[in-house]
CSV table of C-alpha atoms in Angstrom, one decimal:
chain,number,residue,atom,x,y,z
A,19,UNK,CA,-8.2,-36.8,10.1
A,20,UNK,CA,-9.1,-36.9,6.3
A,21,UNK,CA,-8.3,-39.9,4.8
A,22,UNK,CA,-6.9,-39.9,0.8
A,23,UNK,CA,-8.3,-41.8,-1.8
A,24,UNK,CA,-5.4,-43.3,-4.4
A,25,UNK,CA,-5.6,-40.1,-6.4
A,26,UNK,CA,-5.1,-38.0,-3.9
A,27,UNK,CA,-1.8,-36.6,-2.1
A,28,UNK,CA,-1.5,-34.5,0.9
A,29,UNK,CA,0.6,-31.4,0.5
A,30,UNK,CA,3.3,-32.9,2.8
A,31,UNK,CA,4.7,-35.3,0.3
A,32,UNK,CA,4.3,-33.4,-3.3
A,33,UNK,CA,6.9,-33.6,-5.3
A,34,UNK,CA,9.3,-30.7,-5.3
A,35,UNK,CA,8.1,-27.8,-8.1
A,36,UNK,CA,8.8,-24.7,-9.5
A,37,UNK,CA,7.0,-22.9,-7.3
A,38,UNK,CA,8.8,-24.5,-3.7
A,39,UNK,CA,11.9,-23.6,-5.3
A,40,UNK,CA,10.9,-19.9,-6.2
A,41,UNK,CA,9.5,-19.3,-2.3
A,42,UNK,CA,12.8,-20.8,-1.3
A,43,UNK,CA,14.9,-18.7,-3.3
A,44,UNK,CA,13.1,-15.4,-2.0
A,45,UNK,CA,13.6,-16.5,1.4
A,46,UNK,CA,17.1,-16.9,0.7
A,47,UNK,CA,17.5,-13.3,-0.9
A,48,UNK,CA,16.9,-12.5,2.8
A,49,UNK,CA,20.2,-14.6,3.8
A,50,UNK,CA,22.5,-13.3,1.4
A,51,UNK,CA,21.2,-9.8,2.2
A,52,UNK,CA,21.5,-10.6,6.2
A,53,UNK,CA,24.7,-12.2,5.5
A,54,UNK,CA,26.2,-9.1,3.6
A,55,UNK,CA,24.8,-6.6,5.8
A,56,UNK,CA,26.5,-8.3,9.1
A,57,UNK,CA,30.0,-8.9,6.8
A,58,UNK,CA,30.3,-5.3,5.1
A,59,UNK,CA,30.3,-3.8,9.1
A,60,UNK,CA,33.6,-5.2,10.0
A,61,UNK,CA,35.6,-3.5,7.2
A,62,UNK,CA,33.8,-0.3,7.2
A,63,UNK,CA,34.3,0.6,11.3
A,64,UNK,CA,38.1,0.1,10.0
A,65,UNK,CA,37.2,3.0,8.5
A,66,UNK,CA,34.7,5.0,10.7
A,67,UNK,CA,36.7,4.6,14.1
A,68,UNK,CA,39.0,7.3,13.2
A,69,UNK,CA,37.2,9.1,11.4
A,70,UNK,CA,33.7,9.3,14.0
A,71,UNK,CA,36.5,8.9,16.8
A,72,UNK,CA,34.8,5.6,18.0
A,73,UNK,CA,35.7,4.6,21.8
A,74,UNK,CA,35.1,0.6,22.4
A,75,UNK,CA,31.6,1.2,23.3
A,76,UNK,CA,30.3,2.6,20.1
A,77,UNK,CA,32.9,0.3,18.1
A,78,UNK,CA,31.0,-2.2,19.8
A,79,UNK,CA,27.5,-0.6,19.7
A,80,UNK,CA,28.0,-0.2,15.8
A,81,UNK,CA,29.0,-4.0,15.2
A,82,UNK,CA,25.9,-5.2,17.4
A,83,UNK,CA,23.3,-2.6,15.9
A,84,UNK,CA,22.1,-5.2,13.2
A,85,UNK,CA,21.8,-7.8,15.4
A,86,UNK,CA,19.9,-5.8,18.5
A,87,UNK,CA,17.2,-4.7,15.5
A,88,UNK,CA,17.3,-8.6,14.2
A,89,UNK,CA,16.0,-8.7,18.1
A,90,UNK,CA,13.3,-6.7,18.0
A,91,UNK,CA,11.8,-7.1,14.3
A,92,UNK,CA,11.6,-11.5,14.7
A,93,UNK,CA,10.1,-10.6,18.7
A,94,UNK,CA,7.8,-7.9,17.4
A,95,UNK,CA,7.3,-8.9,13.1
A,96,UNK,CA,6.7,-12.9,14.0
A,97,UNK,CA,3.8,-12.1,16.6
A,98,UNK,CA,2.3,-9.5,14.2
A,99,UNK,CA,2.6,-12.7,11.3
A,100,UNK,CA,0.7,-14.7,13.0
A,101,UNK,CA,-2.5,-12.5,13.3
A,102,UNK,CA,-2.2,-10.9,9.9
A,103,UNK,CA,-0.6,-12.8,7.6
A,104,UNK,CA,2.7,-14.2,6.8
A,105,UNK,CA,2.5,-12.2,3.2
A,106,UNK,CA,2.1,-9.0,4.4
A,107,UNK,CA,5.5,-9.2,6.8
A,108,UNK,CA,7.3,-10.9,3.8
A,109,UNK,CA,7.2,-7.9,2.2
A,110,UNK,CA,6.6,-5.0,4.4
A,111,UNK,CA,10.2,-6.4,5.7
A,112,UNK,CA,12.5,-5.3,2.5
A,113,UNK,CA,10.6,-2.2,2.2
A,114,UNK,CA,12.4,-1.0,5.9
A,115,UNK,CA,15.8,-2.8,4.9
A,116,UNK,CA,15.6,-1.1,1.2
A,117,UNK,CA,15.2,2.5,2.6
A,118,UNK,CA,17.5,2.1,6.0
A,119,UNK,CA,20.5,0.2,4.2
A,120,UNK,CA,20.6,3.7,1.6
A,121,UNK,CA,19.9,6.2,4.2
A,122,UNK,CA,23.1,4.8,6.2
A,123,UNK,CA,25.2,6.6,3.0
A,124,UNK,CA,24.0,10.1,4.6
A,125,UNK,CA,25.0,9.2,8.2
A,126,UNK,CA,27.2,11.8,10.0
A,127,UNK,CA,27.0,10.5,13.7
A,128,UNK,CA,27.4,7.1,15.4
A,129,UNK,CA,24.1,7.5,16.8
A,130,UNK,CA,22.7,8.1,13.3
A,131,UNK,CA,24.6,5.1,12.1
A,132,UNK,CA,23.7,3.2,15.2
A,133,UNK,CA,19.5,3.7,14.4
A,134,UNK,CA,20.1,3.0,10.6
A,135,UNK,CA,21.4,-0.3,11.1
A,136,UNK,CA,18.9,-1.3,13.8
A,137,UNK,CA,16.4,-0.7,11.2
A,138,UNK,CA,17.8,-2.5,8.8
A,139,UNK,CA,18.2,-5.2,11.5
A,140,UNK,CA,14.3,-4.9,12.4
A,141,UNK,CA,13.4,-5.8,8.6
A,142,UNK,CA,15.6,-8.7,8.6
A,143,UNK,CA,15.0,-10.2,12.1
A,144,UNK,CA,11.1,-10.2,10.7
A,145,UNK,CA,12.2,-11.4,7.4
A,146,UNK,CA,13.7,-14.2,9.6
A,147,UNK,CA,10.7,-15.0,11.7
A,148,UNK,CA,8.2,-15.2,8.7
A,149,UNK,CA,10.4,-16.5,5.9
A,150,UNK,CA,11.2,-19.6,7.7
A,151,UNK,CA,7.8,-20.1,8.4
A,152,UNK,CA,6.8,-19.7,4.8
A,153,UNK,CA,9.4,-22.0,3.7
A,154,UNK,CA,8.5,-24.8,6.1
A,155,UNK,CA,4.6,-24.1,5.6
A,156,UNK,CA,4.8,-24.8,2.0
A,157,UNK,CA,7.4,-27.4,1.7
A,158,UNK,CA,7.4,-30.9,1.3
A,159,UNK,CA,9.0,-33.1,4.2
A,160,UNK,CA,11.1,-35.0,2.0
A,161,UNK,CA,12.8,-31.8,1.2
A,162,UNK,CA,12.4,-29.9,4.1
A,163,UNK,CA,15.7,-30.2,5.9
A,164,UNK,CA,17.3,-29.2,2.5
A,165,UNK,CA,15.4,-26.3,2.1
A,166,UNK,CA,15.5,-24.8,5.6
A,167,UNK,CA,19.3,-25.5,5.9
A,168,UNK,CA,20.3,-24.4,2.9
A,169,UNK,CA,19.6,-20.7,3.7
A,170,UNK,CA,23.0,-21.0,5.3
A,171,UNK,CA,25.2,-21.5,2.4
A,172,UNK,CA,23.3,-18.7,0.9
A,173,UNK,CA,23.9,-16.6,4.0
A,174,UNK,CA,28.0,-17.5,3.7
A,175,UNK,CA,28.1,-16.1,0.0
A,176,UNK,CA,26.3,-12.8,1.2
A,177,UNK,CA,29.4,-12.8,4.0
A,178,UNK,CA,31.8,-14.0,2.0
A,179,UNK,CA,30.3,-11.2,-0.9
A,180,UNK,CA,30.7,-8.3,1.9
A,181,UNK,CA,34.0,-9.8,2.4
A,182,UNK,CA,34.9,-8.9,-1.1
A,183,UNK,CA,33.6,-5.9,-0.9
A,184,UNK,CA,35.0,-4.7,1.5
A,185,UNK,CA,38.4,-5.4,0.8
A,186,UNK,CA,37.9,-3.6,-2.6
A,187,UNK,CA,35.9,-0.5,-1.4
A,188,UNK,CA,37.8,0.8,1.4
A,189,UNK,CA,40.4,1.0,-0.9
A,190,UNK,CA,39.1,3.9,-2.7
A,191,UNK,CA,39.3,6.9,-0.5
A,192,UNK,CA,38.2,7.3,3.1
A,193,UNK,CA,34.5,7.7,2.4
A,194,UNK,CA,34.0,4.4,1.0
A,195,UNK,CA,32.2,3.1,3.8
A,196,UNK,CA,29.2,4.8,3.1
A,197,UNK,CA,29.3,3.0,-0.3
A,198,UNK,CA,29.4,-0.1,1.6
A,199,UNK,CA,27.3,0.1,3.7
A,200,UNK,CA,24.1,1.2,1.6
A,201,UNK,CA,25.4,-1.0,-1.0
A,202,UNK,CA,23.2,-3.3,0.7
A,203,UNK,CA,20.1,-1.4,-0.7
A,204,UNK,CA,20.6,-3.1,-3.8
A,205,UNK,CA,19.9,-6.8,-3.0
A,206,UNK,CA,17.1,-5.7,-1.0
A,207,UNK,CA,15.6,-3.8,-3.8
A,208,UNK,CA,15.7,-6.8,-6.1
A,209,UNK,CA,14.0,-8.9,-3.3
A,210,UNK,CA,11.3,-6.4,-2.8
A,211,UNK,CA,10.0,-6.4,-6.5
A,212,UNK,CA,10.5,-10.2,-6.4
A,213,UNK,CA,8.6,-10.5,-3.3
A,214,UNK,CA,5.5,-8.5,-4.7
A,215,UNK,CA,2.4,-11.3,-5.8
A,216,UNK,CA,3.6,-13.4,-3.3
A,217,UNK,CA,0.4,-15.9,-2.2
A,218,UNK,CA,-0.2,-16.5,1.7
A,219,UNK,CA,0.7,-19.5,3.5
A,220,UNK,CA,-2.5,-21.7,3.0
A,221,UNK,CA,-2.0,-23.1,6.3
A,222,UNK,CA,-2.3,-20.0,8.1
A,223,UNK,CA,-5.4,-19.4,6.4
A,224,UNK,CA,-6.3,-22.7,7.2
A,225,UNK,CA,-6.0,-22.3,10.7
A,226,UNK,CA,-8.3,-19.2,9.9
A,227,UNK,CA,-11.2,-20.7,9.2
A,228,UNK,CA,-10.4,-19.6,5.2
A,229,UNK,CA,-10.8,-23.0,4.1
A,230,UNK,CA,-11.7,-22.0,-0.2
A,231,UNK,CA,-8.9,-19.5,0.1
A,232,UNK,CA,-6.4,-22.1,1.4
A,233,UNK,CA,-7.3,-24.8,-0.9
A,234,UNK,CA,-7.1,-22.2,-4.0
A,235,UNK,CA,-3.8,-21.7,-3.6
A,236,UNK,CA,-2.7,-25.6,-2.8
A,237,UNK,CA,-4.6,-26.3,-6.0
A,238,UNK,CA,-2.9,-23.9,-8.1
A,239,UNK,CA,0.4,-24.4,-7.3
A,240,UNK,CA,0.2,-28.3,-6.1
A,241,UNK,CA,-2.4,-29.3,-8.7
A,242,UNK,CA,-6.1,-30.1,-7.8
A,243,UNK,CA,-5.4,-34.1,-6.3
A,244,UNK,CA,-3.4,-32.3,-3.4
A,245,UNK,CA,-5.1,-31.7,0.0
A,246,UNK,CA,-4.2,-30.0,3.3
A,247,UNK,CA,-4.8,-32.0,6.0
A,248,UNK,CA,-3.9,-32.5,9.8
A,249,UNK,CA,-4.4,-29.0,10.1
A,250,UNK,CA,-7.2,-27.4,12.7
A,251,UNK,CA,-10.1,-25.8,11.0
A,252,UNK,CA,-9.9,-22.9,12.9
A,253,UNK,CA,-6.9,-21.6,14.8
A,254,UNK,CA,-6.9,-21.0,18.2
A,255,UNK,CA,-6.4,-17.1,19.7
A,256,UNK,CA,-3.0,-18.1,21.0
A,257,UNK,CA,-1.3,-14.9,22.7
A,258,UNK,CA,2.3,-14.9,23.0
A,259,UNK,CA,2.6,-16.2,26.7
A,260,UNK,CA,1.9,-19.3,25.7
A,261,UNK,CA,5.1,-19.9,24.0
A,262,UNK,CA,5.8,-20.4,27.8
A,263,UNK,CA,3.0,-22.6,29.0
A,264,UNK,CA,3.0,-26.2,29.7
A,265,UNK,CA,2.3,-26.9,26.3
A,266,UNK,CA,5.2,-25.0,24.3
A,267,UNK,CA,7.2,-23.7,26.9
A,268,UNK,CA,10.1,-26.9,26.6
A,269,UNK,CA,10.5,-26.0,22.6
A,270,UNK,CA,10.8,-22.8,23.1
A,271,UNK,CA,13.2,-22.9,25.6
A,272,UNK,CA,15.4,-25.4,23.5
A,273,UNK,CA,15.1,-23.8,20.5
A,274,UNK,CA,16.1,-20.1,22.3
A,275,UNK,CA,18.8,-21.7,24.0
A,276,UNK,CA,20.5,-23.8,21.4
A,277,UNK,CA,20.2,-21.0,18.9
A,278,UNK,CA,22.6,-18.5,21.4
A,279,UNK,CA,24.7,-20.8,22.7
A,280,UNK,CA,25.5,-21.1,18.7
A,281,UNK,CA,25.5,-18.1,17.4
A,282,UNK,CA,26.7,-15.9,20.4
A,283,UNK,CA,30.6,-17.1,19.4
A,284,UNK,CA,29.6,-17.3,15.8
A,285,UNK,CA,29.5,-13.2,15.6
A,286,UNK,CA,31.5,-12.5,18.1
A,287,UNK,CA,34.2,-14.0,16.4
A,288,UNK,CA,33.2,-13.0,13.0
A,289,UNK,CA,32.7,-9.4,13.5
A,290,UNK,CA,35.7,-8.5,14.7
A,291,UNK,CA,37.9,-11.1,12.7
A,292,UNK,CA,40.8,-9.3,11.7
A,293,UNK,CA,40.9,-7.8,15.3
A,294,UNK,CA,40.8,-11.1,16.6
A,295,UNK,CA,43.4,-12.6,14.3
A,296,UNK,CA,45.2,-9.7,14.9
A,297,UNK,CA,45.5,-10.4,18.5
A,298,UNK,CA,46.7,-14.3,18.0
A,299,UNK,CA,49.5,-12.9,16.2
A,300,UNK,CA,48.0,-14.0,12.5
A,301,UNK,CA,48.4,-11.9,9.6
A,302,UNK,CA,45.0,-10.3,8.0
A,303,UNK,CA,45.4,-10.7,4.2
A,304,UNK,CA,43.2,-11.0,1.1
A,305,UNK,CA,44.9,-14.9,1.3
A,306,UNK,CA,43.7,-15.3,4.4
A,307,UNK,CA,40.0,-13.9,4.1
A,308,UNK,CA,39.9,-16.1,0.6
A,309,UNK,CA,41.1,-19.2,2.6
A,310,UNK,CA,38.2,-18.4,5.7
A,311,UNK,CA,35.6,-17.4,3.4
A,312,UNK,CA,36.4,-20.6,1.8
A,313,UNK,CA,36.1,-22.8,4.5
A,314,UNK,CA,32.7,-21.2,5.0
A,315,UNK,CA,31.1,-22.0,1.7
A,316,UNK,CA,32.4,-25.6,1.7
A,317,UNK,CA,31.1,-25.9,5.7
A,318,UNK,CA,28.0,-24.9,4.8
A,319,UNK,CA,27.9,-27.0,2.2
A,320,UNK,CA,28.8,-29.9,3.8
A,321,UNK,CA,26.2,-29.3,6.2
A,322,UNK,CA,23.4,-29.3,3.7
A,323,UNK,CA,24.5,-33.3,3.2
A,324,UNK,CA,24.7,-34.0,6.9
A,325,UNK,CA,21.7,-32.3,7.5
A,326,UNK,CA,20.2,-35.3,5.2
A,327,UNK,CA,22.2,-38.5,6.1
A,328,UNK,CA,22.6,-37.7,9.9
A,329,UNK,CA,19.8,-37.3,12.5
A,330,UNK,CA,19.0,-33.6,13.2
A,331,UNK,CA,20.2,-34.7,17.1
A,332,UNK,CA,23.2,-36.2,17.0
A,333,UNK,CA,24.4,-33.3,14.0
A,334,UNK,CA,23.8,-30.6,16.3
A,335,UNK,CA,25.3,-32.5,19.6
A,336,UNK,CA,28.5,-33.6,18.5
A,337,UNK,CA,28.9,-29.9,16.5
A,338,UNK,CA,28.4,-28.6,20.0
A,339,UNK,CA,31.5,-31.2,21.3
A,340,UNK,CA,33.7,-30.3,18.6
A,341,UNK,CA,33.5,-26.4,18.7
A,342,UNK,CA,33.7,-26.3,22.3
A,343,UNK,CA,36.9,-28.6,21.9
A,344,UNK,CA,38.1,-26.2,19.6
A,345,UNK,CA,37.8,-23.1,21.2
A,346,UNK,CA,39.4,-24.3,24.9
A,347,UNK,CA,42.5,-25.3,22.5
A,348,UNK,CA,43.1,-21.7,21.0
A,349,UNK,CA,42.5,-20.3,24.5
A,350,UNK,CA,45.1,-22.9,25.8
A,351,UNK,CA,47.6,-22.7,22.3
A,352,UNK,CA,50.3,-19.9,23.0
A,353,UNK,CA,50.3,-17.7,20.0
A,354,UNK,CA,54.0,-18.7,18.6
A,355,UNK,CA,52.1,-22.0,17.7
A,356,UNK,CA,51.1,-20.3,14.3
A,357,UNK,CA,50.1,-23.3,12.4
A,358,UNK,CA,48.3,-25.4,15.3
A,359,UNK,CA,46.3,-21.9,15.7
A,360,UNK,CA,45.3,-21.8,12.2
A,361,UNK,CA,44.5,-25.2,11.8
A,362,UNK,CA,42.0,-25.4,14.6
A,363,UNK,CA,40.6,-21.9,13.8
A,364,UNK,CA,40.1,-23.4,10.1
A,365,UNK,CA,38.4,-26.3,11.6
A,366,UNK,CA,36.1,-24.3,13.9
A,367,UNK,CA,35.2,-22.6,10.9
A,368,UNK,CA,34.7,-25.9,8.7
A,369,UNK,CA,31.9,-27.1,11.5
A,370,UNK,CA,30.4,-24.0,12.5
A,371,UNK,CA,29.5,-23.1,9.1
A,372,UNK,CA,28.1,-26.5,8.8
A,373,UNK,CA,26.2,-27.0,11.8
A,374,UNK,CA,24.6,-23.2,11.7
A,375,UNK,CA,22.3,-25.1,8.4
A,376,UNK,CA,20.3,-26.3,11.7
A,377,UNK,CA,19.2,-22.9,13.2
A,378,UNK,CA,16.9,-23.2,9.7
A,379,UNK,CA,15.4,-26.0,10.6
A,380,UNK,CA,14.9,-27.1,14.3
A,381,UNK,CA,12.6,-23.5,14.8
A,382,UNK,CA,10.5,-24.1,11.9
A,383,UNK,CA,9.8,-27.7,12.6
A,384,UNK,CA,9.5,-27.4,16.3
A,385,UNK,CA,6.2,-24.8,16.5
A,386,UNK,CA,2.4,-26.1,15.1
A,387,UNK,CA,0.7,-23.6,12.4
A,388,UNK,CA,-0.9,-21.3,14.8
A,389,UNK,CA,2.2,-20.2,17.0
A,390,UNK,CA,4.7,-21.2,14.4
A,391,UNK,CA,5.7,-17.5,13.4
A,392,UNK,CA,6.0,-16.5,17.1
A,393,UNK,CA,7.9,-19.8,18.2
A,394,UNK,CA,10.4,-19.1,15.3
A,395,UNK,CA,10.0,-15.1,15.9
A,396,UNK,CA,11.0,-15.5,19.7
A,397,UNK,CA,13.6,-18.2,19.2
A,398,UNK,CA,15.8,-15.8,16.2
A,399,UNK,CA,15.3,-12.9,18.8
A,400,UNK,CA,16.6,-14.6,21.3
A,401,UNK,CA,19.8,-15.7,19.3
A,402,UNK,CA,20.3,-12.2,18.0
A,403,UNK,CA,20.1,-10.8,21.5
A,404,UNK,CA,22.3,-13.2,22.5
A,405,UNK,CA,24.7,-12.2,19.4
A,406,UNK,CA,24.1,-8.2,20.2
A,407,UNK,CA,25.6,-8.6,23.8
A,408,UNK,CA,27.9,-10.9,23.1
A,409,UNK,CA,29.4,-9.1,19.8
A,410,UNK,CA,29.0,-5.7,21.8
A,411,UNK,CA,31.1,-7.2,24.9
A,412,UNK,CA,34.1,-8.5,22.5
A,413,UNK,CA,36.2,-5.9,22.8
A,414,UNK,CA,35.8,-5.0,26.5
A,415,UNK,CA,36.1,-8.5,27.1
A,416,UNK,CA,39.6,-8.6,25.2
A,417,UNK,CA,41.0,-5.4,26.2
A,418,UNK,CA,40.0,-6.4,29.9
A,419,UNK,CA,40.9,-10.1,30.0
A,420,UNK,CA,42.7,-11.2,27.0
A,421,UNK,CA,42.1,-13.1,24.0
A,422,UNK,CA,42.6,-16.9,26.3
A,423,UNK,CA,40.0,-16.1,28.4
A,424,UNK,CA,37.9,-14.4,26.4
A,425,UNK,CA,38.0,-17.8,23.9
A,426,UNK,CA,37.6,-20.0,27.1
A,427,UNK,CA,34.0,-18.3,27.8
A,428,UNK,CA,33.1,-18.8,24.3
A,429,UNK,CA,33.7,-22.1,24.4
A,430,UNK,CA,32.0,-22.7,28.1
A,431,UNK,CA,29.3,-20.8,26.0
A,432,UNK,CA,29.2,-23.8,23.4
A,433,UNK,CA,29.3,-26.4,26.0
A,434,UNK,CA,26.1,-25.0,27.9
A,435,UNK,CA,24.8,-25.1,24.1
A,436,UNK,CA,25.8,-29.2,23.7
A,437,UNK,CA,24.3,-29.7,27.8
A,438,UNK,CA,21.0,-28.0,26.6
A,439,UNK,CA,20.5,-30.2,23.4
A,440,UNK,CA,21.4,-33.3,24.7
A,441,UNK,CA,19.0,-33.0,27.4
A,442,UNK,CA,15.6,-31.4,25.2
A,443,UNK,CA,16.9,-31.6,21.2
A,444,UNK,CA,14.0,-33.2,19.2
A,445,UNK,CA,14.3,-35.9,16.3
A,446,UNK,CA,12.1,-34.3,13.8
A,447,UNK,CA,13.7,-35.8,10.4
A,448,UNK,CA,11.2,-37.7,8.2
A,449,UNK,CA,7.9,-36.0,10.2
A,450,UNK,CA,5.7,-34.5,8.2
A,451,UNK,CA,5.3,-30.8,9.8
A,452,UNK,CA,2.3,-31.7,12.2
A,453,UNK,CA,4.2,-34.8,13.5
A,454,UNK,CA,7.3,-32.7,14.3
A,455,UNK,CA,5.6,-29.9,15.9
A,456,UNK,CA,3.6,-32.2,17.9
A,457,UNK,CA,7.0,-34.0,19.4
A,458,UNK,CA,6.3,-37.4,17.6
A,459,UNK,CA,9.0,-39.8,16.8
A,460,UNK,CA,9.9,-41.0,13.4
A,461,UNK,CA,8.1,-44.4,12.3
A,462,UNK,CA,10.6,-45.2,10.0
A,463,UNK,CA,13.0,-47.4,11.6
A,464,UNK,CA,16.4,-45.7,10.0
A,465,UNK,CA,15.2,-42.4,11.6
A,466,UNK,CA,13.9,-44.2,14.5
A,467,UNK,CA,17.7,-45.7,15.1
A,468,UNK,CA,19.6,-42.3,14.8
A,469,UNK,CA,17.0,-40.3,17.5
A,470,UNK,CA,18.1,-43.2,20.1
């Protein structure tokens, strides 16, 4: 290990700059657009069911698309990252979701449709993969948690912005979902040209031997007293198996697993919500979206502050409790209960919102440089698999069982979640990245109280 001299600082503890907020605000771009592009679908098969004459598989096939290409692009796009360069993915990414999100305009078929959206899906689940990974590479661990979470609160205004949308769109004529759909195309545009210029993650070219290159760019952006150290000089050829070796295979299984159990009732829920409210006898209104939509932004909000005062842990444990809690009460609630129904819902909402800050952050902090693209890849692909059968089931599962037991398996869903976190979930606040990744506790006593 280098050791500093008093002028020196390692790139772990700069102080947060211009340039740490600017690679945080284009990796955001990629929430709100993700974010828009999973909210705009619910209003818009309002409008394509009759008109495509959807059955409940392709009702559910449409609303999973995104998500089964969010799949494949952070599998496939985080591997690639890791051998060529986070850079290249971070833009290569909004050039598929820029031309798929306006080509969905011309669709005619729900197999069209169906490929459109997987694309788009493709270019975000790789955005998803690499853009945490940038984030994390280049930030400072004082600010990291903030950073990382915060991509959910901007992923809330792009759902609560498709929310909008959507409620002012469809209004116009019966063709309006083509607007809305490929009204996505304009975000992603923006992104793209911002994206452009974009400097590597100095250590990934660390780890490839590109020592001058790495240090370049830490210079210019970190000033010439910062170095990068605790990094490998040259990285290892790591294939993707060994995400599942003795070595990695315990974080990856965590982070995989945690990430479902979350996010599986997280969209299934969401997709379909005025389906869902619908079928617990609750009136779909612009009031009512306001009021969810709402209770999102402030959630996710709220979770950016416990993401700092609370241990990563016990934040993501006692979430688990409390959704779970929440769910087996609206499957056990008869419907004529209107106001305990809406107050639990609005809770569920409040928490989930504000414990989703976390799927930003465990991922990136879990994997070391040289598989760190792939861990976080493999973990998001998992989650949106998880979120593509889960959202595609939703309406079978409703039609065939009812909205009770359908809840109850969503929460059982959460509980597995809260089982699988308390027995592997990490303490990685206040570790510098290489600390974290390497499964080392936190020195400082505060931190080292709240991981017990």
């Amino acid at each position: 290990m280098q050791h500093l001299t008093q002028q020196q600082i390692r790139m772990d503890d700069v102080p947060l700059n211009r340039f740490h907020l600017k690679i945080a605000g284009l990796t955001f771009g990629a929430h709100f657009t993700d974010g828009y592009v999973l909210g705009v679908i619910g209003f818009a098969l309002a409008q394509i069911k009759p008109q495509m004459g959807l059955t409940p598989f392709w009702e559910g096939m449409l609303g999973s698309s995104a998500l089964i290409g969010l799949f494949f692009g952070s599998l496939i796009l985080g591997w690639i990252s890791d051998y060529i360069g986070r850079q290249k993915i971070f833009c290569f990414s909004f050039i598929v979701i820029t031309l798929a999100s306006a080509l969905q305009f011309f669709a005619t078929t729900p197999e069209q449709l169906f490929l459109l959206r997987v694309m788009v899906g493709i270019g975000l689940g790789g955005d998803f993969s690499v853009g945490h990974t940038m984030l994390a590479e280049f930030s400072p661990r004082k600010h990291r948690g903030v950073l990382l979470g915060s991509f959910s609160v901007i992923w809330t205004f792009g759902y609560v912005a498709a929310g909008f949308a959507g409620h002012f769109l469809t209004a116009l004529g019966p063709d309006a979902w083509r607007w809305l759909l490929s009204s996505s195309a304009i975000p992603a545009f923006v992104i793209l040209l911002m994206r452009i210029g974009t400097p590597e993650s100095p250590r990934w070219l660390m780890g490839k031997g590109l020592h001058e290159q790495a240090m370049a760019i830490v210079h210019k952006h970190f000033g010439p007293n910062v170095l990068l150290i605790d990094e490998a000089p040259v990285m290892s050829k790591q294939r993707f198996l060994s995400l599942f070796g003795t070595k990695y295979r315990r974080r990856t299984a965590f982070n995989s697993l945690f990430f479902v159990c979350l996010v599986i009732p997280y969209f299934a829920i969401y997709t379909f919500l005025p389906s869902i409210l619908q079928v617990m006898g609750l009136n779909q209104n612009f009031s009512t979206d306001l009021l969810l939509n709402g209770l999102l932004i402030v959630g996710a909000l709220m979770g950016i502050v416990l993401t700092v005062i609370c241990s990563r842990r016990g934040f993501l444990i006692g979430s688990f409790v409390f959704l779970a809690v929440c769910l087996a009460m609206l499957s056990l609630i008869p419907a004529s209960q209107t106001a305990w129904l809406i107050a639990i819902f609005a809770a569920f909402t409040l928490v989930m919102s504000a414990v989703s800050n976390l799927v930003g952050v465990f991922p990136a902090e879990s994997f070391p440089t040289e598989v760190r693209s792939m861990g976080v890849g493999f973990a998001t692909s998992m989650s949106r698999l998880g979120s593509a059968i889960g959202t595609g089931l939703l309406p079978l599962a409703i039609v065939h069982y009812g909205m009770p037991t359908t809840t109850a398996i969503l929460a059982l869903i959460l509980v597995i979640g809260a089982i699988v976190s308390i027995a592997w979930a990490p303490e990685t606040k206040g570790l510098t990245l290489v600390d974290a990744a390497q499964g080392q506790q936190p020195v400082n006593s505060t931190f080292a109280a709240t991981a017990k």
